[in-house]
Amino acid sequence: MRRRRFLGRVGVAGAVGTAGCGFRGLGLSEGPPRRFRVGDDGFEVAVDGGAFDSLSVRGVNLGMAKPGRFPGEAAITRAEYDRWLGLMGELNVNVVRVYTVHPPAFYRALAAYNRSHADPIYVIHGNWIGEETLREAGDATALSPSFDRSMRQVVDAVHGATTIDPEPGYASGTYDADVSNAVLGYVVGIEWPPAVVRETDRLGEATGYDGEFFAAPAASPFEAWLAARLDAAVAYEADEYGAQRPAAFTNWVTTDPLEHPYEPFHDEDSVSVDPDAIQATDASEAGTFAAYHVYPYYPPLLNETPEYANYVDHRGEPNSYAGYLNDLVGATDHPLLVAEFGVPASRGIAQRDVHGRDQGRHTETEQGEILAAMYEDIREAGTLGGIAFSWHDEWFKRTWNLAPFSDSDRRPFWSNVQTPEQRFGLLAFDPAGAVPLDGSADAWADAATATPERDPVRLGDGADASRELTGLRVTSDAAYLSVRIEADALGGGVDWDATNYFLAIGLTDRGERALPHGLGAAAPADFVVRLGGPDASRVTVRPRYDAFAYEYGAEAGLDLDRYREPDPGVFSPLRLVINRGYTVPKTGERVPFESVETGRLRYGNGNPDSDRYDSLADVHVSPSNDAIEVRLPWQLLNVADPSRRRRLGDFWSEGLDDYETFEAIDVAAASYVPVDADGTAAELDAETNLTHAVPGVPDGSLRSLRFEPPTWDRPAYTERLKESGRIVGDVFARYANGE
């Protein structure tokens, strides 16, 4: 299979009609007509009967969800579409990809944007077919009628010539904006589940497909089914509107046509869906292409294949992502579009990449730098361009390693910063009213407060002022529980060798328990936070309330009896699984189970308006304000739905999905003198080894401030373009200007 052979078959002289019908008065069709095709070097566009010019894709994927709404609610407003398209244009985006029919407001906003800008934003449009729907059908051919119907709906919608009746889970309304003059092409379907491909191939006959616009003479039954779906869509638009445009189907690494002997998971390399099996006929004036979703960290073959891991990119650096792209493009005759690429700026992490492009645990700046480098890789590989995933963060998403710990019915209602799948966007949604984590006191004005009931223990060692606590403040928002410890004086900063701080946090009302670090005190604590400086601060959990141990402990080799019946004063590190272990088939090497300690706390400035902004900051020390601030993600505290104050229950007895409601959170703060790197407290000639506590520690029991978090039905939030968006805009500008 060679790319030049394909281009010879399609040709480069075919004209593509742009006639439309229906209610076209709002659309770009008022302007000069455009024709689209796949040419020798990629997409090509001709304006007003002129010559074809090449177009390299600088794109973003746009989903249909926003905070407080599932995507099927189609709740994005015209004002939001207008604002977002304007921002996309400022970032040099020339293509927006949508996966399904959006509300009419999207098409009206796109038409309005393109009428007022010389450089339009084009659309690559898809139709959505749910993965569960595919799996339930087994054989994809059973879904042919509904699939074709959905594509006819797409075609009618972009031509502004349909009214869609309300149906749960789908957009509806009157589609009266004809944007067909901006539709660069179609990419249909989703990432195909291997089980569905296998079942379709098992039940079908390998007779190929011979249609008007697409042929697949030697295709598998599944590939033939896809050829028929593309043929039906293109034929419908040609018959109804006299128009053609390039069409392709969604594909991904798991179903690519390459062999991957280093892939440890059978399903990730068990079947092939080859775009080259489908060819455009002589009747097709627009042609076809290959469209792949390619991320750097999964499947494991991207890490384990030596030819990828050791591949040297155009920078002279090892780059498995570039290695895979080079292999894929070289083995594909069709021009290739990277229809999804990205990494998330999340606190949590789900997969590692051998070269650091992990699924998560990146700052927003790092996210942008990685995206820019990936786009360079995509262009250097000789592709049609790339479409970044995604335009905005999506609160409804779940991630494999954290999904069991939150309520699936309530995910859109709060911001789970632990979950990588929610943080791929270039546009952030920040909870309204969140403290900026920069030391400023004004943001804490409405917080619950407590002051110390007793004087501190003074040691006369020069650090008494930093250990004397003057106040405790607690507040929350849709993403975090936030705590502010106020001290008498922090001077030029905290001497962590002389002073550590401690928080006790309780949600379960299960009674007092002995605290760790030799503090000689007890509290109703499910979680404790030790603040011992940038390299020695973490959240730990009472073992019986360790959800990681319950869900993954056996695989991790933990002694589960020590978690079910823990010793007094023992608290466990908070961990996050990122790899459940596998064997590389080519070498027999065993890659063990791996987790990271997600309870470790990072120091920095959490205010996006600051020049020192660190989007992963958990702790901020402000000597000028004599304050230390901590923000803790809800999921770190086993909260399954903060919008309704629901947490994980006693999962060892009832399972993970038996949620319990909590009315308040107990929070207490204390200071002490550490004597070693582990934070063990120095012994004092006093009732406890705490030097001070807020509210207090009478009779060895650390008293708590009882904080009642607010609940909500719709989250309040603000939009913010991330630094990653600006960086992506810069790399897009370089290529737009001819790099």
Coordinates of N, CA and C in Angstrom, one line a residue, residues 164-276:
I164 N -35.2 19.1 14.0 CA -35.0 17.8 14.8 C -35.9 17.9 16.0
D165 N -36.7 16.9 16.1 CA -37.6 16.8 17.3 C -36.8 16.5 18.5
P166 N -37.3 16.9 19.7 CA -36.6 16.6 20.9 C -36.5 15.1 21.2
E167 N -35.4 14.7 21.6 CA -35.2 13.3 22.0 C -34.1 13.2 23.1
P168 N -34.3 12.6 24.2 CA -33.4 12.6 25.3 C -32.0 12.1 24.8
G169 N -31.0 12.9 25.2 CA -29.6 12.6 24.8 C -29.1 13.2 23.5
Y170 N -30.0 14.0 22.8 CA -29.6 14.5 21.5 C -30.0 16.0 21.4
A171 N -29.3 16.7 20.6 CA -29.7 18.1 20.3 C -30.9 18.1 19.4
S172 N -31.6 19.2 19.5 CA -32.9 19.4 18.7 C -33.1 20.8 18.4
G173 N -34.1 21.0 17.5 CA -34.5 22.4 17.2 C -34.5 22.6 15.7
T174 N -34.7 23.8 15.3 CA -34.7 24.2 13.9 C -33.3 24.6 13.4
Y175 N -32.8 23.9 12.4 CA -31.5 24.2 11.9 C -31.6 25.0 10.6
D176 N -31.4 26.3 10.7 CA -31.7 27.2 9.7 C -30.4 28.0 9.2
A177 N -29.3 27.6 9.7 CA -28.0 28.2 9.3 C -27.2 27.3 8.4
D178 N -27.1 27.6 7.1 CA -26.4 26.8 6.2 C -24.9 27.1 6.3
V179 N -24.2 26.1 6.9 CA -22.7 26.3 7.1 C -22.0 25.3 6.2
S180 N -22.7 24.7 5.2 CA -22.0 23.6 4.4 C -20.8 24.2 3.7
N181 N -20.8 25.5 3.4 CA -19.7 26.1 2.8 C -18.4 26.1 3.6
A182 N -18.5 25.7 4.9 CA -17.4 25.7 5.8 C -17.1 24.2 6.3
V183 N -17.8 23.3 5.8 CA -17.6 21.9 6.2 C -16.5 21.2 5.4
L184 N -15.4 21.1 6.0 CA -14.2 20.6 5.3 C -14.4 19.1 5.0
G185 N -15.1 18.3 5.9 CA -15.2 16.9 5.7 C -16.0 16.3 6.8
Y186 N -16.2 15.0 6.7 CA -16.8 14.2 7.7 C -15.9 13.1 8.2
V187 N -15.9 12.9 9.5 CA -15.2 11.8 10.1 C -16.3 11.1 11.0
V188 N -16.7 9.9 10.6 CA -17.9 9.3 11.2 C -17.5 8.3 12.3
G189 N -18.4 8.0 13.2 CA -18.2 7.0 14.2 C -17.3 7.3 15.3
I190 N -16.9 6.3 16.1 CA -16.1 6.4 17.3 C -14.9 5.5 17.2
E191 N -14.1 5.5 18.3 CA -13.0 4.5 18.4 C -13.7 3.1 18.5
W192 N -13.5 2.3 17.5 CA -14.2 1.0 17.4 C -13.8 0.0 18.4
P193 N -14.7 -0.5 19.3 CA -14.3 -1.6 20.2 C -13.9 -2.9 19.5
P194 N -12.7 -3.4 19.8 CA -12.3 -4.6 19.1 C -13.3 -5.8 19.1
A195 N -14.0 -5.9 20.2 CA -15.0 -7.0 20.3 C -16.1 -6.8 19.2
V196 N -16.5 -5.6 18.9 CA -17.5 -5.4 17.9 C -16.9 -5.7 16.5
V197 N -15.7 -5.3 16.3 CA -15.0 -5.5 15.0 C -15.0 -7.1 14.8
R198 N -14.5 -7.8 15.8 CA -14.4 -9.2 15.7 C -15.7 -9.9 15.4
E199 N -16.8 -9.5 16.2 CA -18.1 -10.1 16.0 C -18.6 -9.8 14.6
T200 N -18.5 -8.6 14.1 CA -18.9 -8.2 12.8 C -18.2 -9.1 11.7
D201 N -16.9 -9.2 11.9 CA -16.1 -10.0 11.0 C -16.5 -11.5 11.0
R202 N -16.8 -12.0 12.2 CA -17.2 -13.4 12.4 C -18.5 -13.7 11.7
L203 N -19.4 -12.8 11.8 CA -20.8 -13.1 11.3 C -20.9 -12.8 9.8
G204 N -20.1 -11.9 9.3 CA -20.2 -11.5 8.0 C -19.4 -12.3 7.0
E205 N -19.6 -12.0 5.7 CA -18.9 -12.7 4.7 C -17.9 -11.6 4.0
A206 N -16.7 -12.0 3.7 CA -15.7 -11.1 3.2 C -15.9 -11.0 1.7
T207 N -17.0 -10.4 1.3 CA -17.4 -10.1 -0.1 C -17.0 -8.7 -0.5
G208 N -16.5 -7.9 0.4 CA -16.2 -6.5 0.0 C -17.4 -5.7 -0.2
Y209 N -17.1 -4.5 -0.8 CA -18.2 -3.6 -1.1 C -17.9 -2.8 -2.3
D210 N -18.9 -2.6 -3.2 CA -18.7 -1.9 -4.4 C -19.9 -0.8 -4.5
G211 N -19.6 0.4 -4.2 CA -20.6 1.4 -4.1 C -20.4 2.5 -5.2
E212 N -21.2 3.5 -5.1 CA -21.1 4.6 -6.1 C -19.9 5.5 -5.9
F213 N -19.6 5.8 -4.6 CA -18.5 6.7 -4.3 C -17.4 6.1 -3.6
F214 N -17.6 4.9 -3.0 CA -16.6 4.2 -2.3 C -16.6 2.7 -2.6
A215 N -15.5 2.1 -2.7 CA -15.4 0.7 -3.0 C -14.4 0.1 -2.0
A216 N -14.6 -1.2 -1.7 CA -13.7 -1.9 -0.7 C -13.7 -3.3 -1.2
P217 N -13.0 -3.6 -2.3 CA -13.1 -4.9 -2.9 C -12.5 -6.0 -2.1
A218 N -11.5 -5.8 -1.3 CA -10.8 -6.8 -0.5 C -11.0 -6.6 1.0
A219 N -12.0 -5.9 1.4 CA -12.2 -5.5 2.8 C -12.7 -6.6 3.6
S220 N -12.5 -6.5 4.9 CA -13.2 -7.4 5.9 C -14.6 -7.0 6.0
P221 N -15.5 -7.8 6.6 CA -16.9 -7.4 6.8 C -17.1 -6.1 7.5
F222 N -16.3 -5.8 8.5 CA -16.4 -4.5 9.2 C -16.0 -3.4 8.4
E223 N -14.9 -3.5 7.7 CA -14.4 -2.5 6.8 C -15.4 -2.2 5.6
A224 N -16.0 -3.3 5.1 CA -17.0 -3.1 4.1 C -18.2 -2.4 4.6
W225 N -18.6 -2.7 5.9 CA -19.7 -2.0 6.5 C -19.4 -0.5 6.6
L226 N -18.2 -0.1 7.0 CA -17.8 1.3 7.0 C -17.9 1.9 5.6
A227 N -17.4 1.2 4.6 CA -17.4 1.7 3.3 C -18.8 2.0 2.8
A228 N -19.8 1.1 3.2 CA -21.2 1.4 2.8 C -21.7 2.6 3.6
R229 N -21.3 2.8 4.8 CA -21.8 3.9 5.6 C -21.3 5.2 5.0
L230 N -20.0 5.3 4.6 CA -19.5 6.5 4.0 C -20.2 6.7 2.6
D231 N -20.4 5.7 1.9 CA -21.0 5.8 0.6 C -22.4 6.3 0.7
A232 N -23.2 5.8 1.7 CA -24.5 6.3 1.9 C -24.6 7.8 2.2
A233 N -23.6 8.2 3.1 CA -23.6 9.6 3.5 C -23.3 10.5 2.3
V234 N -22.2 10.2 1.6 CA -21.8 11.0 0.5 C -22.9 11.0 -0.6
A235 N -23.5 9.9 -0.9 CA -24.5 9.8 -1.9 C -25.7 10.7 -1.5
Y236 N -26.1 10.7 -0.2 CA -27.2 11.5 0.2 C -26.9 13.0 0.0
E237 N -25.7 13.4 0.4 CA -25.4 14.8 0.2 C -25.4 15.2 -1.3
A238 N -24.8 14.3 -2.1 CA -24.7 14.6 -3.5 C -26.1 14.6 -4.2
D239 N -27.0 13.7 -3.8 CA -28.4 13.7 -4.3 C -29.2 14.9 -3.9
E240 N -29.1 15.2 -2.6 CA -30.0 16.2 -2.0 C -29.5 17.6 -2.2
Y241 N -28.2 17.8 -2.2 CA -27.6 19.1 -2.2 C -26.6 19.4 -3.3
G242 N -26.4 18.4 -4.1 CA -25.4 18.6 -5.2 C -24.0 18.9 -4.7
A243 N -23.6 18.3 -3.6 CA -22.3 18.6 -3.0 C -21.6 17.4 -2.6
Q244 N -20.3 17.4 -2.6 CA -19.4 16.4 -2.1 C -18.3 17.0 -1.2
R245 N -17.9 16.2 -0.3 CA -16.7 16.7 0.5 C -16.0 15.5 1.0
P246 N -14.7 15.5 1.4 CA -14.0 14.4 1.9 C -14.7 13.7 3.1
A247 N -14.6 12.4 3.1 CA -15.2 11.6 4.2 C -14.3 10.5 4.6
A248 N -14.3 10.2 5.9 CA -13.4 9.1 6.5 C -14.1 8.6 7.7
F249 N -13.5 7.6 8.4 CA -14.0 7.1 9.6 C -13.0 7.2 10.7
T250 N -13.5 7.3 11.9 CA -12.6 7.4 13.1 C -11.8 6.1 13.3
N251 N -10.6 6.2 13.6 CA -9.8 5.0 13.9 C -8.8 5.4 15.1
W252 N -8.2 4.4 15.6 CA -7.2 4.6 16.7 C -6.2 3.5 16.7
V253 N -5.2 3.7 17.6 CA -4.0 2.8 17.6 C -4.5 1.3 17.8
T254 N -5.5 1.1 18.6 CA -5.9 -0.3 18.9 C -6.4 -1.0 17.7
T255 N -6.9 -0.3 16.7 CA -7.4 -1.0 15.4 C -6.6 -0.6 14.2
D256 N -5.4 -0.1 14.4 CA -4.6 0.2 13.2 C -4.2 -1.0 12.5
P257 N -3.7 -0.9 11.2 CA -3.3 -2.0 10.4 C -1.9 -2.6 10.7
L258 N -1.2 -2.0 11.6 CA 0.2 -2.4 11.9 C 0.2 -3.6 12.9
E259 N 1.2 -4.4 12.9 CA 1.4 -5.4 13.8 C 2.3 -4.9 15.0
H260 N 1.9 -5.2 16.2 CA 2.6 -4.7 17.4 C 2.9 -5.9 18.3
P261 N 4.0 -6.6 18.1 CA 4.4 -7.7 18.9 C 4.7 -7.4 20.3
Y262 N 4.9 -6.2 20.6 CA 5.3 -5.8 22.0 C 4.1 -5.4 22.8
E263 N 2.9 -5.4 22.2 CA 1.7 -5.0 23.0 C 1.2 -6.1 23.9
P264 N 1.2 -5.8 25.2 CA 0.8 -6.9 26.2 C -0.6 -7.2 26.3
F265 N -1.5 -6.4 25.9 CA -2.9 -6.6 26.1 C -3.5 -7.1 24.7
H266 N -4.1 -8.2 24.7 CA -4.6 -8.8 23.5 C -5.5 -7.9 22.7
D267 N -6.5 -7.3 23.4 CA -7.5 -6.5 22.7 C -6.9 -5.3 22.1
E268 N -5.8 -4.9 22.5 CA -5.2 -3.6 21.9 C -4.5 -3.9 20.6
D269 N -4.4 -5.2 20.2 CA -3.8 -5.5 18.9 C -4.3 -6.7 18.3
S270 N -5.6 -7.0 18.5 CA -6.2 -8.2 18.0 C -6.9 -8.1 16.7
V271 N -7.3 -6.9 16.3 CA -8.1 -6.7 15.0 C -7.5 -5.5 14.3
S272 N -7.8 -5.4 13.0 CA -7.4 -4.3 12.2 C -8.6 -3.7 11.5
V273 N -8.6 -2.4 11.5 CA -9.6 -1.7 10.6 C -8.7 -0.8 9.7
D274 N -8.5 -1.1 8.5 CA -7.6 -0.5 7.6 C -8.2 0.5 6.7
P275 N -7.9 1.8 6.9 CA -8.5 2.8 6.0 C -8.2 2.6 4.5
D276 N -7.0 2.0 4.3 CA -6.6 1.7 2.9 C -7.5 0.7 2.2

